[in-house]
GROMACS .gro file of C-alpha atoms in nm:
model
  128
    1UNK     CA    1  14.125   8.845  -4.088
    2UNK     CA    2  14.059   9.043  -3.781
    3UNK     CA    3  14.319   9.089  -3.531
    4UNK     CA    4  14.201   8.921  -3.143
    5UNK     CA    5  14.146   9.147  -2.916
    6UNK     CA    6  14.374   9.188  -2.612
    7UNK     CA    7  14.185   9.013  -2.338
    8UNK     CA    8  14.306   9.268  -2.006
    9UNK     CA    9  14.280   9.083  -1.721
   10UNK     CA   10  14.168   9.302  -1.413
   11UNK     CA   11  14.353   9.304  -1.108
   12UNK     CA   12  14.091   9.161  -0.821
   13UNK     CA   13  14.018   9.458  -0.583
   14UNK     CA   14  13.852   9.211  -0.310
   15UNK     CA   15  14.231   9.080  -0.239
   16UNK     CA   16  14.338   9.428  -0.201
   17UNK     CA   17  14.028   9.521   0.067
   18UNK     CA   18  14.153   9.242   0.254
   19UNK     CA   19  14.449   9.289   0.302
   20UNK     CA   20  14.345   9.662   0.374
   21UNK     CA   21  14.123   9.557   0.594
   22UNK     CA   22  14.344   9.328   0.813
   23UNK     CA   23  14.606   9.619   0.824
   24UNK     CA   24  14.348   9.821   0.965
   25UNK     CA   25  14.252   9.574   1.241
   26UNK     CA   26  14.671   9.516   1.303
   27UNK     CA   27  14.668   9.898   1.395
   28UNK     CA   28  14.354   9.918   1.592
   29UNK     CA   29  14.500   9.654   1.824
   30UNK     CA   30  14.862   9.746   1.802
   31UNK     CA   31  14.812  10.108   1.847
   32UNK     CA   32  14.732  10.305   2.143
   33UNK     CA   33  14.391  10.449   2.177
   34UNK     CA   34  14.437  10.688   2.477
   35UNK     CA   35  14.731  10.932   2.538
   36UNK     CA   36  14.968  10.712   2.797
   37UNK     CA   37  15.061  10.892   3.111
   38UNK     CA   38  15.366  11.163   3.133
   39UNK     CA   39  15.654  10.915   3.200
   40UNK     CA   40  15.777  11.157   3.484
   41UNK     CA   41  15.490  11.205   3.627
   42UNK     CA   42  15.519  11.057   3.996
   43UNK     CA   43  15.165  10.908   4.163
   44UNK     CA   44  15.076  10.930   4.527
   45UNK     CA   45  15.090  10.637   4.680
   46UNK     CA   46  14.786  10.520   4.920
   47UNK     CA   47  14.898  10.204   4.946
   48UNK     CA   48  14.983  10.257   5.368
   49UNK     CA   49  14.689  10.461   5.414
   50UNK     CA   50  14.395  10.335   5.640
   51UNK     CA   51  14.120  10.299   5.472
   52UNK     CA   52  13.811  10.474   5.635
   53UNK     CA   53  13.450  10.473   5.471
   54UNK     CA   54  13.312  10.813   5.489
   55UNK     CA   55  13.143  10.855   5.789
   56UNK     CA   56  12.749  10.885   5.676
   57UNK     CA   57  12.793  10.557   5.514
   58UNK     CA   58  12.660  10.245   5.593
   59UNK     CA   59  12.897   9.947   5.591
   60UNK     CA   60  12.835   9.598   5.473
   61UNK     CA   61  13.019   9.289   5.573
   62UNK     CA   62  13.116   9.022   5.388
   63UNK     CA   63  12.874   8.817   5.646
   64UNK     CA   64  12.559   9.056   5.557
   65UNK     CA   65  12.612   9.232   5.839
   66UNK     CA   66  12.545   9.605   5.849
   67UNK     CA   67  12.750   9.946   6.053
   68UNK     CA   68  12.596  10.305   6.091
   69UNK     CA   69  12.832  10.458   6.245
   70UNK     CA   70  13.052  10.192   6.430
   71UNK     CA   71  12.690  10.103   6.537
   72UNK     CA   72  12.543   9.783   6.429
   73UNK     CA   73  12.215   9.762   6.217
   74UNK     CA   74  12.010   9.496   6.173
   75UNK     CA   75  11.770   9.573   5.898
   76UNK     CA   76  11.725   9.821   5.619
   77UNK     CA   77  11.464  10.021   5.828
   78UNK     CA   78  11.617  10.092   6.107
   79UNK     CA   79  11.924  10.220   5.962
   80UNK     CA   80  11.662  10.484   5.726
   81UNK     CA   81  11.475  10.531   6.073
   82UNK     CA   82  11.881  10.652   6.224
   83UNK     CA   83  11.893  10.912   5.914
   84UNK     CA   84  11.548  11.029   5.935
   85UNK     CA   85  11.445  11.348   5.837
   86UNK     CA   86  11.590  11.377   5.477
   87UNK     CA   87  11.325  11.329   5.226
   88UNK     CA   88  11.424  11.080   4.951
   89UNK     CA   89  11.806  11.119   5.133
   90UNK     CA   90  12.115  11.027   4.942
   91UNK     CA   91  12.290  10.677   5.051
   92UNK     CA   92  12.658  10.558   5.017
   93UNK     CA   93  12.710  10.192   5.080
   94UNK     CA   94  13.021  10.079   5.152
   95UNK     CA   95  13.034   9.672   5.078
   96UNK     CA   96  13.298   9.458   5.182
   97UNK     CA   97  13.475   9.291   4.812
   98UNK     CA   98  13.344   8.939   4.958
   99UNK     CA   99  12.944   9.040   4.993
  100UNK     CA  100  12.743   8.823   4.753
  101UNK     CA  101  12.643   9.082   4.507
  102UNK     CA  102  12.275   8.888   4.521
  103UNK     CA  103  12.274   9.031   4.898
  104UNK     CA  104  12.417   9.383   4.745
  105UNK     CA  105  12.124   9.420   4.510
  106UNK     CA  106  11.875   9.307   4.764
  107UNK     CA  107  12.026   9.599   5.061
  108UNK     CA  108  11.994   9.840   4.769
  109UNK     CA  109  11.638   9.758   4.682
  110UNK     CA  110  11.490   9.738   5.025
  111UNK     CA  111  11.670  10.084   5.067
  112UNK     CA  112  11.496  10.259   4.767
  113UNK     CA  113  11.140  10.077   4.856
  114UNK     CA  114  11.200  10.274   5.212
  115UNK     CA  115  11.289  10.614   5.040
  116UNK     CA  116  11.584  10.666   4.972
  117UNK     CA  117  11.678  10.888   4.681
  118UNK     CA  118  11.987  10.788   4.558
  119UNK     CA  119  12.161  10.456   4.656
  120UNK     CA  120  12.517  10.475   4.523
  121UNK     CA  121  12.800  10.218   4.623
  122UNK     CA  122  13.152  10.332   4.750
  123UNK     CA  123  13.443  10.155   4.581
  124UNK     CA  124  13.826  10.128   4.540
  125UNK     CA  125  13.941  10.320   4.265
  126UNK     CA  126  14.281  10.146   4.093
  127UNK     CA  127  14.495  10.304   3.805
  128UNK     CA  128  14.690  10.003   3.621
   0.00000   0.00000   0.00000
């Protein structure tokens, strides 16, 4: 008579790369990615300061409606015609938070069709 082999019963490795794997997706999300801020470190406050676009930029209403310079504009072209000179000329838009982004987009486009370089949109920067 031969003796039975001893059946070994393997341990299942696909329960253990689970349970890996959800420990790894537990720290991902519980973790902190970036380095937080100094705890003493005191930020300026802007919070009573006027705001002011810069003062070669062209301002957009919520409405549509455009400023150069505390002047009003009425179309793209005249406003590039007020730069003039620059070749391909670098322009900051400041749009109100309210302006359709469709009307945006469309200001920006008629802008680079007339020459402009570089269209570039002027925005309120927030730490939280």
């Amino acid at each position: 008579m031969r003796r039975a082999r001893a059946v070994s019963k393997r341990e299942p490795t696909i329960a253990l790369i689970n349970i890996v794997f959800l420990m790894l997706v537990f720290f991902m999300v519980a973790g902190t990615l970036a380095q937080p801020i100094d705890r003493d470190l005191r930020l300026v406050r802007t919070a009573d300061l006027e705001g002011r676009p810069p003062p070669d930029a062209l301002v957009i209403r919520a409405d549509g409606t455009m400023i150069y310079r505390g002047e009003p504009v009425t179309k793209a072209e005249d406003y590039m015609q007020g730069i003039g000179g620059t070749a391909s000329p670098e322009i900051r838009l400041v749009p109100d938070r309210d302006l359709p982004a469709s009307q945006l987009v469309r200001i920006a486009r008629e802008l680079r069709a007339l020459g402009a370089g570089r269209v570039m949109i002027v925005t309120e920067r927030g730490l939280d």
